[in-house]
PDB file of C-alpha atoms and ligand atoms in Angstrom:
ATOM      1  CA  MET A 499     117.129  81.298  26.363  1.00 75.00           C
ATOM      2  CA  SER A 500     116.331  84.953  26.883  1.00 84.00           C
ATOM      3  CA  THR A 501     117.596  87.824  29.038  1.00 88.00           C
ATOM      4  CA  GLN A 502     115.134  89.064  31.664  1.00 89.00           C
ATOM      5  CA  LYS A 503     115.079  91.504  34.597  1.00 91.00           C
ATOM      6  CA  CYS A 504     114.501  90.125  38.101  1.00 92.00           C
ATOM      7  CA  ARG A 505     111.406  91.759  39.633  1.00 91.00           C
ATOM      8  CA  GLU A 506     112.938  91.691  43.089  1.00 91.00           C
ATOM      9  CA  CYS A 507     116.581  92.768  42.709  1.00 93.00           C
ATOM     10  CA  LEU A 508     116.224  94.200  39.172  1.00 92.00           C
ATOM     11  CA  ALA A 509     119.328  92.258  38.028  1.00 91.00           C
ATOM     12  CA  ALA A 510     119.450  90.805  34.473  1.00 92.00           C
ATOM     13  CA  PHE A 511     119.425  87.021  34.206  1.00 90.00           C
ATOM     14  CA  GLU A 512     119.246  84.283  31.593  1.00 89.00           C
ATOM     15  CA  SER A 513     116.120  82.127  31.719  1.00 84.00           C
ATOM     16  CA  GLY A 514     114.846  79.149  29.706  1.00 82.00           C
ATOM     17  CA  ARG A 515     111.170  79.926  30.699  1.00 83.00           C
ATOM     18  CA  PRO A 516     109.536  83.261  29.757  1.00 81.00           C
ATOM     19  CA  THR A 517     107.273  82.978  32.872  1.00 87.00           C
ATOM     20  CA  GLN A 518     110.252  83.059  35.297  1.00 89.00           C
ATOM     21  CA  LEU A 519     110.066  86.418  37.138  1.00 90.00           C
ATOM     22  CA  TYR A 520     112.988  86.137  39.598  1.00 92.00           C
ATOM     23  CA  CYS A 521     116.678  85.502  39.150  1.00 91.00           C
ATOM     24  CA  SER A 522     116.892  83.094  42.133  1.00 92.00           C
ATOM     25  CA  PRO A 523     114.752  81.214  44.668  1.00 93.00           C
ATOM     26  CA  SER A 524     115.961  83.647  47.348  1.00 95.00           C
ATOM     27  CA  CYS A 525     114.606  86.664  45.349  1.00 94.00           C
ATOM     28  CA  SER A 526     111.371  84.744  44.765  1.00 94.00           C
ATOM     29  CA  ARG A 527     111.109  84.068  48.560  1.00 96.00           C
ATOM     30  CA  ALA A 528     112.002  87.677  49.416  1.00 95.00           C
ATOM     31  CA  SER A 529     109.284  88.946  47.069  1.00 95.00           C
ATOM     32  CA  ARG A 530     106.725  86.527  48.525  1.00 95.00           C
ATOM     33  CA  ASP A 531     107.674  87.511  52.111  1.00 96.00           C
ATOM     34  CA  ARG A 532     107.421  91.197  51.242  1.00 94.00           C
ATOM     35  CA  ARG A 533     103.958  90.771  49.710  1.00 94.00           C
ATOM     36  CA  ARG A 534     102.792  88.747  52.730  1.00 96.00           C
ATOM     37  CA  ALA A 535     104.139  91.430  55.058  1.00 96.00           C
ATOM     38  CA  GLU A 536     102.299  94.108  53.051  1.00 95.00           C
ATOM     39  CA  LYS A 537      99.115  92.105  53.257  1.00 96.00           C
ATOM     40  CA  ARG A 538      99.527  91.691  57.037  1.00 96.00           C
ATOM     41  CA  ARG A 539     100.149  95.407  57.388  1.00 96.00           C
ATOM     42  CA  ALA A 540      97.045  96.164  55.323  1.00 96.00           C
ATOM     43  CA  THR A 541      94.990  93.777  57.459  1.00 95.00           C
ATOM     44  CA  SER A 542      96.406  95.280  60.613  1.00 95.00           C
ATOM     45  CA  ARG A 543      95.612  98.777  59.347  1.00 95.00           C
ATOM     46  CA  ALA A 544      92.053  97.752  58.494  1.00 95.00           C
ATOM     47  CA  THR A 545      91.658  96.170  61.947  1.00 94.00           C
ATOM     48  CA  ARG A 546      92.962  99.315  63.605  1.00 95.00           C
ATOM     49  CA  GLN A 547      90.573 101.450  61.585  1.00 95.00           C
ATOM     50  CA  THR A 548      87.676  99.185  62.545  1.00 95.00           C
ATOM     51  CA  LEU A 549      88.671  99.343  66.204  1.00 95.00           C
ATOM     52  CA  VAL A 550      88.913 103.116  66.016  1.00 96.00           C
ATOM     53  CA  ALA A 551      85.484 103.287  64.348  1.00 96.00           C
ATOM     54  CA  VAL A 552      83.988 100.985  67.019  1.00 96.00           C
ATOM     55  CA  GLU A 553      85.623 103.028  69.790  1.00 95.00           C
ATOM     56  CA  ARG A 554      84.311 106.244  68.238  1.00 96.00           C
ATOM     57  CA  ALA A 555      80.812 104.762  67.983  1.00 96.00           C
ATOM     58  CA  ASN A 556      81.026 103.645  71.623  1.00 96.00           C
ATOM     59  CA  ALA A 557      82.210 107.075  72.671  1.00 96.00           C
ATOM     60  CA  GLN A 558      79.332 108.688  70.770  1.00 96.00           C
ATOM     61  CA  GLU A 559      76.932 106.254  72.394  1.00 96.00           C
ATOM     62  CA  ARG A 560      78.302 107.107  75.850  1.00 96.00           C
ATOM     63  CA  LEU A 561      78.128 110.806  75.030  1.00 96.00           C
ATOM     64  CA  LEU A 562      74.509 110.486  73.934  1.00 97.00           C
ATOM     65  CA  GLN A 563      73.703 108.499  77.079  1.00 97.00           C
ATOM     66  CA  ALA A 564      75.389 111.112  79.262  1.00 97.00           C
ATOM     67  CA  GLU A 565      73.534 113.867  77.421  1.00 96.00           C
ATOM     68  CA  THR A 566      70.224 112.046  77.934  1.00 96.00           C
ATOM     69  CA  ASP A 567      70.998 111.465  81.632  1.00 97.00           C
ATOM     70  CA  TYR A 568      71.949 115.108  82.030  1.00 97.00           C
ATOM     71  CA  GLN A 569      68.758 116.316  80.356  1.00 97.00           C
ATOM     72  CA  ARG A 570      66.658 113.998  82.509  1.00 97.00           C
ATOM     73  CA  ARG A 571      68.411 115.111  85.701  1.00 97.00           C
ATOM     74  CA  LEU A 572      68.086 118.751  84.641  1.00 97.00           C
ATOM     75  CA  ARG A 573      64.326 118.328  84.086  1.00 97.00           C
ATOM     76  CA  ARG A 574      63.989 116.584  87.456  1.00 97.00           C
ATOM     77  CA  GLU A 575      65.995 119.274  89.284  1.00 97.00           C
ATOM     78  CA  THR A 576      64.084 122.025  87.484  1.00 97.00           C
ATOM     79  CA  THR A 577      60.743 120.501  88.413  1.00 96.00           C
ATOM     80  CA  SER A 578      61.884 120.063  92.010  1.00 96.00           C
ATOM     81  CA  ALA A 579      63.174 123.635  92.208  1.00 97.00           C
ATOM     82  CA  GLU A 580      59.922 124.937  90.719  1.00 97.00           C
ATOM     83  CA  ASP A 581      57.934 122.942  93.267  1.00 97.00           C
ATOM     84  CA  ARG A 582      60.041 124.296  96.119  1.00 97.00           C
ATOM     85  CA  PHE A 583      59.691 127.851  94.790  1.00 97.00           C
ATOM     86  CA  HIS A 584      55.918 127.466  94.405  1.00 97.00           C
ATOM     87  CA  HIS A 585      55.669 126.090  97.941  1.00 97.00           C
ATOM     88  CA  ALA A 586      57.781 128.942  99.325  1.00 97.00           C
ATOM     89  CA  VAL A 587      55.586 131.501  97.536  1.00 97.00           C
ATOM     90  CA  LEU A 588      52.444 129.891  98.994  1.00 97.00           C
ATOM     91  CA  GLU A 589      53.983 129.909 102.491  1.00 97.00           C
ATOM     92  CA  ARG A 590      54.976 133.562 102.107  1.00 97.00           C
ATOM     93  CA  ASP A 591      51.474 134.518 100.932  1.00 97.00           C
ATOM     94  CA  LYS A 592      49.999 132.697 103.911  1.00 97.00           C
ATOM     95  CA  THR A 593      52.337 134.530 106.322  1.00 97.00           C
ATOM     96  CA  ILE A 594      51.468 137.867 104.703  1.00 97.00           C
ATOM     97  CA  ASP A 595      47.731 137.092 105.038  1.00 97.00           C
ATOM     98  CA  GLN A 596      48.176 136.221 108.725  1.00 97.00           C
ATOM     99  CA  GLN A 597      50.153 139.374 109.386  1.00 97.00           C
ATOM    100  CA  LEU A 598      47.569 141.497 107.539  1.00 97.00           C
ATOM    101  CA  THR A 599      44.787 139.957 109.643  1.00 97.00           C
ATOM    102  CA  GLN A 600      46.784 140.674 112.813  1.00 97.00           C
ATOM    103  CA  LEU A 601      47.458 144.255 111.680  1.00 97.00           C
ATOM    104  CA  ARG A 602      43.749 144.842 110.961  1.00 97.00           C
ATOM    105  CA  HIS A 603      42.920 143.459 114.423  1.00 97.00           C
ATOM    106  CA  LEU A 604      45.534 145.715 116.049  1.00 97.00           C
ATOM    107  CA  ALA A 605      44.203 148.703 114.075  1.00 97.00           C
ATOM    108  CA  ALA A 606      40.683 147.970 115.354  1.00 96.00           C
ATOM    109  CA  VAL A 607      41.982 147.629 118.938  1.00 97.00           C
ATOM    110  CA  ASN A 608      43.911 150.864 118.523  1.00 96.00           C
ATOM    111  CA  LEU A 609      40.788 152.633 117.281  1.00 96.00           C
ATOM    112  CA  ASP A 610      38.816 151.376 120.307  1.00 96.00           C
ATOM    113  CA  LEU A 611      41.585 152.512 122.664  1.00 96.00           C
ATOM    114  CA  CYS A 612      41.645 155.946 121.027  1.00 96.00           C
ATOM    115  CA  GLY A 613      37.890 156.246 121.615  1.00 95.00           C
ATOM    116  CA  GLU A 614      38.263 155.136 125.249  1.00 96.00           C
ATOM    117  CA  LEU A 615      41.168 157.519 125.780  1.00 96.00           C
ATOM    118  CA  ALA A 616      39.138 160.487 124.472  1.00 96.00           C
ATOM    119  CA  GLU A 617      36.269 159.460 126.758  1.00 96.00           C
ATOM    120  CA  ALA A 618      38.628 159.143 129.747  1.00 97.00           C
ATOM    121  CA  LYS A 619      40.083 162.595 129.009  1.00 97.00           C
ATOM    122  CA  ALA A 620      36.596 164.110 128.915  1.00 97.00           C
ATOM    123  CA  GLN A 621      35.734 162.374 132.205  1.00 97.00           C
ATOM    124  CA  THR A 622      38.976 163.630 133.796  1.00 97.00           C
ATOM    125  CA  THR A 623      38.165 167.186 132.754  1.00 97.00           C
ATOM    126  CA  GLU A 624      34.665 166.857 134.247  1.00 97.00           C
ATOM    127  CA  LEU A 625      36.110 165.431 137.487  1.00 97.00           C
ATOM    128  CA  ARG A 626      38.619 168.312 137.755  1.00 97.00           C
ATOM    129  CA  LEU A 627      35.800 170.833 137.388  1.00 97.00           C
ATOM    130  CA  GLU A 628      33.741 168.940 139.972  1.00 97.00           C
ATOM    131  CA  ILE A 629      36.681 168.880 142.419  1.00 97.00           C
ATOM    132  CA  ALA A 630      37.198 172.634 141.934  1.00 97.00           C
ATOM    133  CA  ARG A 631      33.490 173.250 142.646  1.00 97.00           C
ATOM    134  CA  VAL A 632      33.579 171.039 145.779  1.00 97.00           C
ATOM    135  CA  LEU A 633      36.763 172.717 147.071  1.00 97.00           C
ATOM    136  CA  HIS A 634      35.250 176.151 146.529  1.00 97.00           C
ATOM    137  CA  SER A 635      32.094 175.093 148.357  1.00 97.00           C
ATOM    138  CA  GLN A 636      34.132 173.595 151.249  1.00 96.00           C
ATOM    139  CA  ARG A 637      36.157 176.783 151.651  1.00 96.00           C
ATOM    140  CA  GLY A 638      32.899 178.764 151.918  1.00 96.00           C
ATOM    141  CA  ASP A 639      31.530 176.260 154.474  1.00 95.00           C
ATOM    142  CA  ALA A 640      34.754 176.446 156.535  1.00 92.00           C
ATOM    143  CA  GLN A 641      34.629 180.273 156.572  1.00 94.00           C
ATOM    144  CA  ASP A 642      30.986 180.204 157.673  1.00 95.00           C
ATOM    145  CA  LEU A 643      31.798 177.628 160.361  1.00 93.00           C
ATOM    146  CA  MET A 644      34.725 179.659 161.717  1.00 92.00           C
ATOM    147  CA  ARG A 645      32.515 182.770 161.871  1.00 94.00           C
ATOM    148  CA  LEU A 646      29.833 180.858 163.828  1.00 94.00           C
ATOM    149  CA  ALA A 647      32.502 179.367 166.175  1.00 93.00           C
ATOM    150  CA  ALA A 648      33.971 182.820 166.912  1.00 93.00           C
ATOM    151  CA  ARG A 649      30.497 184.201 167.592  1.00 94.00           C
ATOM    152  CA  LEU A 650      29.627 181.201 169.851  1.00 94.00           C
ATOM    153  CA  LEU A 651      32.850 181.733 171.834  1.00 93.00           C
ATOM    154  CA  GLN A 652      31.974 185.469 172.255  1.00 93.00           C
ATOM    155  CA  LEU A 653      28.459 184.606 173.500  1.00 93.00           C
ATOM    156  CA  SER A 654      29.777 181.865 175.829  1.00 92.00           C
ATOM    157  CA  ASP A 655      32.282 184.294 177.320  1.00 91.00           C
ATOM    158  CA  HIS A 656      29.658 187.077 177.595  1.00 93.00           C
ATOM    159  CA  LEU A 657      27.014 184.875 179.225  1.00 93.00           C
ATOM    160  CA  GLY A 658      29.519 183.041 181.453  1.00 91.00           C
ATOM    161  CA  ILE A 659      28.412 179.627 180.122  1.00 92.00           C
ATOM    162  CA  PRO A 660      31.490 177.519 179.304  1.00 90.00           C
ATOM    163  CA  LEU A 661      31.582 175.362 176.141  1.00 90.00           C
ATOM    164  CA  ASP A 662      30.335 171.822 176.741  1.00 92.00           C
ATOM    165  CA  ARG A 663      32.965 169.105 176.369  1.00 93.00           C
ATOM    166  CA  PRO A 664      32.081 167.776 172.841  1.00 94.00           C
ATOM    167  CA  THR A 665      31.997 171.367 171.497  1.00 93.00           C
ATOM    168  CA  ALA A 666      35.343 172.178 173.166  1.00 92.00           C
ATOM    169  CA  GLU A 667      36.709 168.972 171.575  1.00 94.00           C
ATOM    170  CA  ILE A 668      35.638 170.233 168.107  1.00 94.00           C
ATOM    171  CA  TYR A 669      37.487 173.524 168.806  1.00 93.00           C
ATOM    172  CA  ARG A 670      40.644 171.705 169.857  1.00 93.00           C
ATOM    173  CA  ARG A 671      40.507 169.366 166.874  1.00 94.00           C
ATOM    174  CA  ARG A 672      40.236 172.281 164.480  1.00 91.00           C
ATOM    175  CA  GLY A 673      42.929 174.308 166.232  1.00 90.00           C
ATOM    176  CA  TRP A 674      40.581 177.147 167.320  1.00 89.00           C
ATOM    177  CA  PRO A 675      41.128 178.981 170.627  1.00 87.00           C
ATOM    178  CA  THR A 676      38.660 177.883 173.367  1.00 84.00           C
ATOM    179  CA  SER A 677      38.835 181.186 175.341  1.00 81.00           C
ATOM    180  CA  MET A 678      38.627 184.874 174.385  1.00 79.00           C
ATOM    181  CA  PRO A 679      41.899 186.853 174.309  1.00 73.00           C
ATOM    182  CA  ALA A 680      42.349 188.822 177.618  1.00 63.00           C
ATOM    183  CA  ARG A 681      42.048 192.293 175.948  1.00 52.00           C
ATOM    184  CA  ALA A 682      38.697 191.420 174.354  1.00 47.00           C
ATOM    185  CA  ARG A 683      36.921 191.029 177.746  1.00 42.00           C
TER     186      ARG A 683
HETATM  187 ZN1   ZN B1570     117.012  88.733  41.862  1.00 72.13          ZN
END
């Protein structure tokens, strides 16, 4: 017999076998249950850690996939935007070319019109001078004609030969008197 200390409750007990570790079957059972519980906890902890690691790996995988998708979409959008920009620039250049062509055409037309306008002005000036010459000439003719008519009326009155009808008609049309004033006879 020897005195030993129970590993579970730490109480001293008398034992016939040196290999006996516990004072009673209940302490032995309690110790076994506690160790099993510890083992379960350890297993559970390990499982949790594994799950966390798997979840983290999955999350990283998803993140990488999202990053890849984003990069691909970004490249696609960038290419599309560049295409649209290039197309817009080409369209703008075309419009500018058309407008330049139209402007050059209008400038040429304007130049022609300027030439025609100068020519028309010169012609107008010539016509004005011509009209002035004609008017001057007509006034001279009218004065001569009136002088001849007055003289013809004097002679007609003096000779006692009345004006023939067509001649008298000319006098009336022009507003000239067809007989001499009474005091001139
Ligand atoms: Zn005990």
